[in-house]
Protein backbone atom coordinates (compact mmCIF):
# COMPACT_ATOMS: atom_id res chain seq x y z
CA UNK A 1 0.00 0.00 0.00
CA UNK A 2 1.12 3.59 -0.56
CA UNK A 3 2.56 5.71 2.23
CA UNK A 4 0.30 8.17 4.04
CA UNK A 5 1.26 11.58 2.62
CA UNK A 6 0.17 14.36 4.99
CA UNK A 7 -0.28 17.88 3.60
CA UNK A 8 -1.41 19.47 6.85
CA UNK A 9 -2.71 18.86 10.35
CA UNK A 10 -5.13 21.31 11.98
CA UNK A 11 -6.08 21.37 15.68
CA UNK A 12 -8.87 23.40 17.26
CA UNK A 13 -9.95 23.67 20.91
CA UNK A 14 -12.99 25.55 22.20
CA UNK A 15 -13.63 26.47 25.84
CA UNK A 16 -17.36 26.99 26.42
CA UNK A 17 -18.28 29.02 29.50
CA UNK A 18 -21.98 29.43 28.72
CA UNK A 19 -24.55 29.44 25.92
CA UNK A 20 -26.83 32.09 27.33
CA UNK A 21 -27.37 30.47 30.73
CA UNK A 22 -25.36 30.52 33.93
CA UNK A 23 -21.59 30.69 33.55
CA UNK A 24 -19.87 27.32 34.15
CA UNK A 25 -17.28 27.19 36.92
CA UNK A 26 -15.18 24.92 34.70
CA UNK A 27 -15.61 25.47 30.97
CA UNK A 28 -16.38 22.50 28.78
CA UNK A 29 -13.63 21.89 26.23
CA UNK A 30 -14.33 20.59 22.75
CA UNK A 31 -11.43 19.70 20.51
CA UNK A 32 -10.98 18.61 16.93
CA UNK A 33 -7.93 17.54 14.99
CA UNK A 34 -7.72 16.57 11.35
CA UNK A 35 -5.13 15.54 8.84
CA UNK A 36 -5.39 16.30 5.16
CA UNK A 37 -3.70 13.54 3.21
CA UNK A 38 -3.30 12.44 -0.41
CA UNK A 39 -5.96 9.95 -1.46
CA UNK A 40 -4.04 7.09 -3.10
CA UNK A 41 -7.25 5.86 -4.75
CA UNK A 42 -8.44 9.18 -6.23
CA UNK A 43 -9.64 9.04 -9.80
CA UNK A 44 -9.76 5.25 -10.04
CA UNK A 45 -11.67 2.27 -8.75
CA UNK A 46 -9.51 -0.05 -6.65
CA UNK A 47 -11.15 -3.25 -5.45
CA UNK A 48 -8.94 -4.05 -2.45
CA UNK A 49 -8.57 -0.90 -0.35
CA UNK A 50 -8.65 -2.48 3.11
CA UNK A 51 -4.85 -2.75 3.51
CA UNK A 52 -4.72 1.07 3.62
CA UNK A 53 -6.44 0.90 7.02
CA UNK A 54 -3.24 -0.63 8.42
CA UNK A 55 -1.24 2.25 6.95
CA UNK A 56 -3.60 4.73 8.64
CA UNK A 57 -3.19 3.28 12.17
CA UNK A 58 -0.08 5.32 13.07
CA UNK A 59 -1.85 8.48 11.88
CA UNK A 60 -4.84 7.65 14.08
CA UNK A 61 -2.67 7.19 17.16
CA UNK A 62 -0.68 10.36 16.43
CA UNK A 63 -3.82 12.47 15.99
CA UNK A 64 -5.45 11.02 19.13
CA UNK A 65 -2.32 11.74 21.19
CA UNK A 66 -2.04 15.28 19.82
CA UNK A 67 -5.70 16.01 20.51
CA UNK A 68 -5.51 14.65 24.04
CA UNK A 69 -2.46 16.86 24.66
CA UNK A 70 -4.31 19.91 23.28
CA UNK A 71 -7.15 19.22 25.73
CA UNK A 72 -4.80 19.11 28.71
CA UNK A 73 -3.23 15.66 28.47
CA UNK A 74 -5.35 13.85 31.07
CA UNK A 75 -7.35 10.98 29.53
CA UNK A 76 -9.55 10.83 32.65
CA UNK A 77 -10.99 14.25 31.76
CA UNK A 78 -12.24 13.16 28.33
CA UNK A 79 -15.91 12.15 28.32
CA UNK A 80 -16.99 12.30 24.68
CA UNK A 81 -15.62 11.49 21.26
CA UNK A 82 -16.34 11.10 17.55
CA UNK A 83 -14.69 10.78 14.16
CA UNK A 84 -15.33 11.63 10.54
CA UNK A 85 -14.00 12.05 7.03
CA UNK A 86 -14.40 14.33 4.06
CA UNK A 87 -13.40 12.74 0.76
CA UNK A 88 -12.27 14.98 -2.09
CA UNK A 89 -14.34 14.93 -5.27
CA UNK A 90 -12.08 12.47 -7.14
CA UNK A 91 -12.60 9.88 -4.39
CA UNK A 92 -15.52 7.79 -3.25
CA UNK A 93 -17.37 7.56 0.05
CA UNK A 94 -15.75 4.19 0.79
CA UNK A 95 -12.38 5.92 1.08
CA UNK A 96 -13.79 7.82 4.05
CA UNK A 97 -14.97 4.56 5.60
CA UNK A 98 -11.34 3.43 5.80
CA UNK A 99 -10.99 5.76 8.82
CA UNK A 100 -13.45 3.77 10.99
CA UNK A 101 -10.98 1.34 12.55
CA UNK A 102 -7.77 3.43 12.56
CA UNK A 103 -9.48 6.50 14.00
CA UNK A 104 -11.80 4.79 16.45
CA UNK A 105 -9.40 2.24 17.86
CA UNK A 106 -6.67 4.87 18.18
CA UNK A 107 -8.87 7.03 20.42
CA UNK A 108 -9.91 4.03 22.50
CA UNK A 109 -6.26 3.05 22.95
CA UNK A 110 -5.09 6.56 23.87
CA UNK A 111 -8.04 7.11 26.23
CA UNK A 112 -7.62 3.79 28.02
CA UNK A 113 -10.20 1.44 26.55
CA UNK A 114 -13.53 3.25 26.40
CA UNK A 115 -16.63 1.08 25.89
CA UNK A 116 -18.92 2.88 23.44
CA UNK A 117 -18.66 2.74 19.68
CA UNK A 118 -17.08 5.91 18.30
CA UNK A 119 -19.81 7.73 16.35
CA UNK A 120 -18.89 8.65 12.82
CA UNK A 121 -19.88 10.54 9.71
CA UNK A 122 -18.41 10.99 6.27
CA UNK A 123 -19.16 12.57 2.94
CA UNK A 124 -17.68 13.49 -0.41
CA UNK A 125 -17.14 17.20 -0.90
CA UNK A 126 -15.05 19.93 -2.44
CA UNK A 127 -12.63 22.46 -1.05
CA UNK A 128 -14.11 24.19 2.01
CA UNK A 129 -16.69 21.49 2.75
CA UNK A 130 -17.85 21.47 6.39
CA UNK A 131 -18.64 18.34 8.37
CA UNK A 132 -20.66 17.99 11.58
CA UNK A 133 -18.88 15.24 13.52
CA UNK A 134 -21.18 13.49 16.03
CA UNK A 135 -20.15 13.17 19.67
CA UNK A 136 -21.37 10.68 22.27
CA UNK A 137 -20.20 9.64 25.73
CA UNK A 138 -17.14 7.40 25.48
CA UNK A 139 -18.49 4.68 27.79
CA UNK A 140 -22.23 4.71 27.08
CA UNK A 141 -23.76 5.91 23.83
CA UNK A 142 -27.18 6.52 25.45
CA UNK A 143 -25.97 9.32 27.76
CA UNK A 144 -28.13 12.10 26.34
CA UNK A 145 -26.20 14.98 27.96
CA UNK A 146 -23.24 14.20 25.71
CA UNK A 147 -25.13 14.04 22.38
CA UNK A 148 -23.37 16.78 20.44
CA UNK A 149 -21.47 17.56 17.27
CA UNK A 150 -18.39 19.54 16.36
CA UNK A 151 -18.23 21.27 13.00
CA UNK A 152 -14.94 20.99 11.14
CA UNK A 153 -13.60 22.07 7.79
CA UNK A 154 -10.74 23.88 6.14
CA UNK A 155 -10.79 26.65 3.56
CA UNK A 156 -8.40 24.84 1.18
CA UNK A 157 -9.32 21.23 1.81
CA UNK A 158 -9.96 18.63 0.71
CA UNK A 159 -8.67 19.05 -2.80
CA UNK A 160 -10.07 16.56 -5.31
CA UNK A 161 -7.27 14.04 -4.67
CA UNK A 162 -7.27 14.36 -0.88
CA UNK A 163 -8.87 12.92 2.23
CA UNK A 164 -9.59 14.84 5.42
CA UNK A 165 -9.67 12.51 8.45
CA UNK A 166 -10.87 13.97 11.75
CA UNK A 167 -11.05 13.02 15.44
CA UNK A 168 -12.99 14.96 18.09
CA UNK A 169 -13.07 14.81 21.90
CA UNK A 170 -14.91 16.68 24.66
CA UNK A 171 -14.33 17.07 28.40
CA UNK A 172 -17.96 16.86 29.41
CA UNK A 173 -21.63 17.25 28.67
CA UNK A 174 -23.18 20.18 26.83
CA UNK A 175 -22.61 23.19 29.09
CA UNK A 176 -26.32 23.68 29.91
CA UNK A 177 -27.56 20.11 29.42
CA UNK A 178 -30.99 19.54 30.92
CA UNK A 179 -32.73 17.27 28.41
CA UNK A 180 -32.90 14.28 30.76
CA UNK A 181 -32.17 10.68 29.87
CA UNK A 182 -29.43 8.44 31.18
CA UNK A 183 -26.97 10.43 33.32
CA UNK A 184 -23.22 9.83 33.11
CA UNK A 185 -23.25 9.01 36.84
CA UNK A 186 -25.67 6.12 36.15
CA UNK A 187 -23.60 4.32 33.49
CA UNK A 188 -23.47 0.57 34.06
CA UNK A 189 -20.54 0.09 31.68
CA UNK A 190 -21.60 -3.33 30.46
CA UNK A 191 -22.22 -2.93 26.75
CA UNK A 192 -21.15 0.54 25.59
CA UNK A 193 -24.76 1.64 25.40
CA UNK A 194 -25.94 2.18 29.00
PDB file of C-alpha atoms in Angstrom:
ATOM      1  CA  UNK A   1       0.000   0.000   0.000  1.00  0.00           C
ATOM      2  CA  UNK A   2       1.119   3.588  -0.556  1.00  0.00           C
ATOM      3  CA  UNK A   3       2.563   5.712   2.230  1.00  0.00           C
ATOM      4  CA  UNK A   4       0.302   8.169   4.043  1.00  0.00           C
ATOM      5  CA  UNK A   5       1.262  11.578   2.625  1.00  0.00           C
ATOM      6  CA  UNK A   6       0.172  14.365   4.988  1.00  0.00           C
ATOM      7  CA  UNK A   7      -0.283  17.876   3.595  1.00  0.00           C
ATOM      8  CA  UNK A   8      -1.412  19.470   6.848  1.00  0.00           C
ATOM      9  CA  UNK A   9      -2.706  18.863  10.348  1.00  0.00           C
ATOM     10  CA  UNK A  10      -5.135  21.306  11.983  1.00  0.00           C
ATOM     11  CA  UNK A  11      -6.077  21.370  15.678  1.00  0.00           C
ATOM     12  CA  UNK A  12      -8.866  23.403  17.263  1.00  0.00           C
ATOM     13  CA  UNK A  13      -9.946  23.674  20.912  1.00  0.00           C
ATOM     14  CA  UNK A  14     -12.994  25.549  22.205  1.00  0.00           C
ATOM     15  CA  UNK A  15     -13.626  26.475  25.838  1.00  0.00           C
ATOM     16  CA  UNK A  16     -17.356  26.985  26.422  1.00  0.00           C
ATOM     17  CA  UNK A  17     -18.283  29.024  29.499  1.00  0.00           C
ATOM     18  CA  UNK A  18     -21.982  29.435  28.718  1.00  0.00           C
ATOM     19  CA  UNK A  19     -24.548  29.437  25.923  1.00  0.00           C
ATOM     20  CA  UNK A  20     -26.828  32.086  27.328  1.00  0.00           C
ATOM     21  CA  UNK A  21     -27.369  30.469  30.727  1.00  0.00           C
ATOM     22  CA  UNK A  22     -25.356  30.517  33.933  1.00  0.00           C
ATOM     23  CA  UNK A  23     -21.588  30.688  33.553  1.00  0.00           C
ATOM     24  CA  UNK A  24     -19.871  27.317  34.147  1.00  0.00           C
ATOM     25  CA  UNK A  25     -17.281  27.186  36.923  1.00  0.00           C
ATOM     26  CA  UNK A  26     -15.177  24.924  34.698  1.00  0.00           C
ATOM     27  CA  UNK A  27     -15.613  25.470  30.972  1.00  0.00           C
ATOM     28  CA  UNK A  28     -16.377  22.497  28.780  1.00  0.00           C
ATOM     29  CA  UNK A  29     -13.633  21.894  26.229  1.00  0.00           C
ATOM     30  CA  UNK A  30     -14.334  20.587  22.751  1.00  0.00           C
ATOM     31  CA  UNK A  31     -11.428  19.703  20.505  1.00  0.00           C
ATOM     32  CA  UNK A  32     -10.976  18.613  16.930  1.00  0.00           C
ATOM     33  CA  UNK A  33      -7.929  17.545  14.987  1.00  0.00           C
ATOM     34  CA  UNK A  34      -7.722  16.574  11.354  1.00  0.00           C
ATOM     35  CA  UNK A  35      -5.134  15.540   8.838  1.00  0.00           C
ATOM     36  CA  UNK A  36      -5.394  16.304   5.158  1.00  0.00           C
ATOM     37  CA  UNK A  37      -3.696  13.536   3.206  1.00  0.00           C
ATOM     38  CA  UNK A  38      -3.295  12.441  -0.409  1.00  0.00           C
ATOM     39  CA  UNK A  39      -5.961   9.948  -1.456  1.00  0.00           C
ATOM     40  CA  UNK A  40      -4.037   7.089  -3.096  1.00  0.00           C
ATOM     41  CA  UNK A  41      -7.246   5.861  -4.749  1.00  0.00           C
ATOM     42  CA  UNK A  42      -8.435   9.177  -6.234  1.00  0.00           C
ATOM     43  CA  UNK A  43      -9.643   9.036  -9.805  1.00  0.00           C
ATOM     44  CA  UNK A  44      -9.763   5.249 -10.037  1.00  0.00           C
ATOM     45  CA  UNK A  45     -11.672   2.271  -8.753  1.00  0.00           C
ATOM     46  CA  UNK A  46      -9.511  -0.047  -6.653  1.00  0.00           C
ATOM     47  CA  UNK A  47     -11.147  -3.252  -5.448  1.00  0.00           C
ATOM     48  CA  UNK A  48      -8.939  -4.053  -2.448  1.00  0.00           C
ATOM     49  CA  UNK A  49      -8.570  -0.898  -0.345  1.00  0.00           C
ATOM     50  CA  UNK A  50      -8.647  -2.485   3.115  1.00  0.00           C
ATOM     51  CA  UNK A  51      -4.854  -2.750   3.510  1.00  0.00           C
ATOM     52  CA  UNK A  52      -4.719   1.070   3.616  1.00  0.00           C
ATOM     53  CA  UNK A  53      -6.443   0.900   7.019  1.00  0.00           C
ATOM     54  CA  UNK A  54      -3.242  -0.630   8.417  1.00  0.00           C
ATOM     55  CA  UNK A  55      -1.238   2.251   6.949  1.00  0.00           C
ATOM     56  CA  UNK A  56      -3.596   4.730   8.641  1.00  0.00           C
ATOM     57  CA  UNK A  57      -3.193   3.276  12.166  1.00  0.00           C
ATOM     58  CA  UNK A  58      -0.083   5.323  13.074  1.00  0.00           C
ATOM     59  CA  UNK A  59      -1.853   8.482  11.882  1.00  0.00           C
ATOM     60  CA  UNK A  60      -4.843   7.651  14.079  1.00  0.00           C
ATOM     61  CA  UNK A  61      -2.674   7.192  17.163  1.00  0.00           C
ATOM     62  CA  UNK A  62      -0.683  10.356  16.428  1.00  0.00           C
ATOM     63  CA  UNK A  63      -3.825  12.466  15.986  1.00  0.00           C
ATOM     64  CA  UNK A  64      -5.446  11.022  19.125  1.00  0.00           C
ATOM     65  CA  UNK A  65      -2.322  11.741  21.187  1.00  0.00           C
ATOM     66  CA  UNK A  66      -2.040  15.280  19.823  1.00  0.00           C
ATOM     67  CA  UNK A  67      -5.698  16.012  20.511  1.00  0.00           C
ATOM     68  CA  UNK A  68      -5.509  14.648  24.038  1.00  0.00           C
ATOM     69  CA  UNK A  69      -2.455  16.862  24.657  1.00  0.00           C
ATOM     70  CA  UNK A  70      -4.306  19.912  23.277  1.00  0.00           C
ATOM     71  CA  UNK A  71      -7.149  19.221  25.727  1.00  0.00           C
ATOM     72  CA  UNK A  72      -4.798  19.107  28.708  1.00  0.00           C
ATOM     73  CA  UNK A  73      -3.225  15.657  28.473  1.00  0.00           C
ATOM     74  CA  UNK A  74      -5.351  13.845  31.072  1.00  0.00           C
ATOM     75  CA  UNK A  75      -7.354  10.981  29.530  1.00  0.00           C
ATOM     76  CA  UNK A  76      -9.545  10.831  32.646  1.00  0.00           C
ATOM     77  CA  UNK A  77     -10.988  14.248  31.762  1.00  0.00           C
ATOM     78  CA  UNK A  78     -12.235  13.157  28.327  1.00  0.00           C
ATOM     79  CA  UNK A  79     -15.912  12.147  28.319  1.00  0.00           C
ATOM     80  CA  UNK A  80     -16.993  12.299  24.679  1.00  0.00           C
ATOM     81  CA  UNK A  81     -15.617  11.486  21.260  1.00  0.00           C
ATOM     82  CA  UNK A  82     -16.342  11.096  17.549  1.00  0.00           C
ATOM     83  CA  UNK A  83     -14.685  10.784  14.161  1.00  0.00           C
ATOM     84  CA  UNK A  84     -15.333  11.630  10.540  1.00  0.00           C
ATOM     85  CA  UNK A  85     -13.999  12.048   7.027  1.00  0.00           C
ATOM     86  CA  UNK A  86     -14.398  14.329   4.058  1.00  0.00           C
ATOM     87  CA  UNK A  87     -13.404  12.735   0.760  1.00  0.00           C
ATOM     88  CA  UNK A  88     -12.274  14.980  -2.090  1.00  0.00           C
ATOM     89  CA  UNK A  89     -14.343  14.932  -5.274  1.00  0.00           C
ATOM     90  CA  UNK A  90     -12.078  12.472  -7.141  1.00  0.00           C
ATOM     91  CA  UNK A  91     -12.597   9.884  -4.394  1.00  0.00           C
ATOM     92  CA  UNK A  92     -15.520   7.789  -3.252  1.00  0.00           C
ATOM     93  CA  UNK A  93     -17.369   7.564   0.052  1.00  0.00           C
ATOM     94  CA  UNK A  94     -15.752   4.195   0.790  1.00  0.00           C
ATOM     95  CA  UNK A  95     -12.383   5.923   1.076  1.00  0.00           C
ATOM     96  CA  UNK A  96     -13.788   7.823   4.053  1.00  0.00           C
ATOM     97  CA  UNK A  97     -14.970   4.557   5.595  1.00  0.00           C
ATOM     98  CA  UNK A  98     -11.340   3.429   5.799  1.00  0.00           C
ATOM     99  CA  UNK A  99     -10.988   5.759   8.822  1.00  0.00           C
ATOM    100  CA  UNK A 100     -13.446   3.770  10.990  1.00  0.00           C
ATOM    101  CA  UNK A 101     -10.981   1.343  12.555  1.00  0.00           C
ATOM    102  CA  UNK A 102      -7.769   3.426  12.555  1.00  0.00           C
ATOM    103  CA  UNK A 103      -9.483   6.498  13.996  1.00  0.00           C
ATOM    104  CA  UNK A 104     -11.797   4.787  16.445  1.00  0.00           C
ATOM    105  CA  UNK A 105      -9.396   2.240  17.861  1.00  0.00           C
ATOM    106  CA  UNK A 106      -6.667   4.868  18.177  1.00  0.00           C
ATOM    107  CA  UNK A 107      -8.867   7.025  20.416  1.00  0.00           C
ATOM    108  CA  UNK A 108      -9.907   4.029  22.499  1.00  0.00           C
ATOM    109  CA  UNK A 109      -6.259   3.048  22.955  1.00  0.00           C
ATOM    110  CA  UNK A 110      -5.090   6.560  23.871  1.00  0.00           C
ATOM    111  CA  UNK A 111      -8.036   7.109  26.229  1.00  0.00           C
ATOM    112  CA  UNK A 112      -7.616   3.788  28.020  1.00  0.00           C
ATOM    113  CA  UNK A 113     -10.205   1.442  26.545  1.00  0.00           C
ATOM    114  CA  UNK A 114     -13.528   3.246  26.403  1.00  0.00           C
ATOM    115  CA  UNK A 115     -16.632   1.077  25.894  1.00  0.00           C
ATOM    116  CA  UNK A 116     -18.924   2.882  23.440  1.00  0.00           C
ATOM    117  CA  UNK A 117     -18.658   2.741  19.680  1.00  0.00           C
ATOM    118  CA  UNK A 118     -17.080   5.911  18.298  1.00  0.00           C
ATOM    119  CA  UNK A 119     -19.807   7.732  16.353  1.00  0.00           C
ATOM    120  CA  UNK A 120     -18.893   8.649  12.818  1.00  0.00           C
ATOM    121  CA  UNK A 121     -19.882  10.535   9.714  1.00  0.00           C
ATOM    122  CA  UNK A 122     -18.407  10.993   6.273  1.00  0.00           C
ATOM    123  CA  UNK A 123     -19.164  12.572   2.940  1.00  0.00           C
ATOM    124  CA  UNK A 124     -17.679  13.487  -0.412  1.00  0.00           C
ATOM    125  CA  UNK A 125     -17.145  17.201  -0.897  1.00  0.00           C
ATOM    126  CA  UNK A 126     -15.050  19.926  -2.442  1.00  0.00           C
ATOM    127  CA  UNK A 127     -12.634  22.465  -1.049  1.00  0.00           C
ATOM    128  CA  UNK A 128     -14.106  24.188   2.011  1.00  0.00           C
ATOM    129  CA  UNK A 129     -16.693  21.493   2.747  1.00  0.00           C
ATOM    130  CA  UNK A 130     -17.846  21.471   6.386  1.00  0.00           C
ATOM    131  CA  UNK A 131     -18.643  18.336   8.371  1.00  0.00           C
ATOM    132  CA  UNK A 132     -20.663  17.988  11.584  1.00  0.00           C
ATOM    133  CA  UNK A 133     -18.882  15.237  13.519  1.00  0.00           C
ATOM    134  CA  UNK A 134     -21.183  13.490  16.027  1.00  0.00           C
ATOM    135  CA  UNK A 135     -20.151  13.173  19.668  1.00  0.00           C
ATOM    136  CA  UNK A 136     -21.374  10.680  22.271  1.00  0.00           C
ATOM    137  CA  UNK A 137     -20.197   9.643  25.728  1.00  0.00           C
ATOM    138  CA  UNK A 138     -17.145   7.396  25.481  1.00  0.00           C
ATOM    139  CA  UNK A 139     -18.487   4.678  27.791  1.00  0.00           C
ATOM    140  CA  UNK A 140     -22.232   4.711  27.082  1.00  0.00           C
ATOM    141  CA  UNK A 141     -23.762   5.910  23.833  1.00  0.00           C
ATOM    142  CA  UNK A 142     -27.178   6.524  25.447  1.00  0.00           C
ATOM    143  CA  UNK A 143     -25.971   9.315  27.764  1.00  0.00           C
ATOM    144  CA  UNK A 144     -28.128  12.101  26.343  1.00  0.00           C
ATOM    145  CA  UNK A 145     -26.195  14.980  27.961  1.00  0.00           C
ATOM    146  CA  UNK A 146     -23.238  14.196  25.706  1.00  0.00           C
ATOM    147  CA  UNK A 147     -25.128  14.037  22.377  1.00  0.00           C
ATOM    148  CA  UNK A 148     -23.371  16.776  20.437  1.00  0.00           C
ATOM    149  CA  UNK A 149     -21.469  17.563  17.275  1.00  0.00           C
ATOM    150  CA  UNK A 150     -18.393  19.541  16.363  1.00  0.00           C
ATOM    151  CA  UNK A 151     -18.228  21.268  13.001  1.00  0.00           C
ATOM    152  CA  UNK A 152     -14.939  20.994  11.140  1.00  0.00           C
ATOM    153  CA  UNK A 153     -13.600  22.074   7.789  1.00  0.00           C
ATOM    154  CA  UNK A 154     -10.743  23.884   6.135  1.00  0.00           C
ATOM    155  CA  UNK A 155     -10.794  26.652   3.555  1.00  0.00           C
ATOM    156  CA  UNK A 156      -8.396  24.844   1.182  1.00  0.00           C
ATOM    157  CA  UNK A 157      -9.319  21.225   1.809  1.00  0.00           C
ATOM    158  CA  UNK A 158      -9.956  18.628   0.712  1.00  0.00           C
ATOM    159  CA  UNK A 159      -8.665  19.046  -2.805  1.00  0.00           C
ATOM    160  CA  UNK A 160     -10.070  16.555  -5.308  1.00  0.00           C
ATOM    161  CA  UNK A 161      -7.274  14.043  -4.675  1.00  0.00           C
ATOM    162  CA  UNK A 162      -7.270  14.365  -0.877  1.00  0.00           C
ATOM    163  CA  UNK A 163      -8.874  12.920   2.234  1.00  0.00           C
ATOM    164  CA  UNK A 164      -9.586  14.839   5.425  1.00  0.00           C
ATOM    165  CA  UNK A 165      -9.665  12.509   8.446  1.00  0.00           C
ATOM    166  CA  UNK A 166     -10.868  13.970  11.751  1.00  0.00           C
ATOM    167  CA  UNK A 167     -11.054  13.015  15.438  1.00  0.00           C
ATOM    168  CA  UNK A 168     -12.988  14.964  18.095  1.00  0.00           C
ATOM    169  CA  UNK A 169     -13.070  14.812  21.899  1.00  0.00           C
ATOM    170  CA  UNK A 170     -14.912  16.683  24.665  1.00  0.00           C
ATOM    171  CA  UNK A 171     -14.332  17.074  28.395  1.00  0.00           C
ATOM    172  CA  UNK A 172     -17.963  16.864  29.410  1.00  0.00           C
ATOM    173  CA  UNK A 173     -21.631  17.246  28.668  1.00  0.00           C
ATOM    174  CA  UNK A 174     -23.183  20.180  26.835  1.00  0.00           C
ATOM    175  CA  UNK A 175     -22.613  23.188  29.091  1.00  0.00           C
ATOM    176  CA  UNK A 176     -26.322  23.676  29.910  1.00  0.00           C
ATOM    177  CA  UNK A 177     -27.564  20.112  29.419  1.00  0.00           C
ATOM    178  CA  UNK A 178     -30.986  19.536  30.916  1.00  0.00           C
ATOM    179  CA  UNK A 179     -32.733  17.272  28.407  1.00  0.00           C
ATOM    180  CA  UNK A 180     -32.900  14.283  30.764  1.00  0.00           C
ATOM    181  CA  UNK A 181     -32.171  10.685  29.873  1.00  0.00           C
ATOM    182  CA  UNK A 182     -29.427   8.444  31.179  1.00  0.00           C
ATOM    183  CA  UNK A 183     -26.971  10.426  33.319  1.00  0.00           C
ATOM    184  CA  UNK A 184     -23.222   9.827  33.111  1.00  0.00           C
ATOM    185  CA  UNK A 185     -23.251   9.010  36.842  1.00  0.00           C
ATOM    186  CA  UNK A 186     -25.670   6.121  36.151  1.00  0.00           C
ATOM    187  CA  UNK A 187     -23.604   4.321  33.485  1.00  0.00           C
ATOM    188  CA  UNK A 188     -23.470   0.567  34.061  1.00  0.00           C
ATOM    189  CA  UNK A 189     -20.541   0.094  31.677  1.00  0.00           C
ATOM    190  CA  UNK A 190     -21.595  -3.328  30.455  1.00  0.00           C
ATOM    191  CA  UNK A 191     -22.217  -2.926  26.754  1.00  0.00           C
ATOM    192  CA  UNK A 192     -21.145   0.541  25.592  1.00  0.00           C
ATOM    193  CA  UNK A 193     -24.763   1.644  25.402  1.00  0.00           C
ATOM    194  CA  UNK A 194     -25.941   2.180  29.000  1.00  0.00           C
TER     195      UNK A 194
END
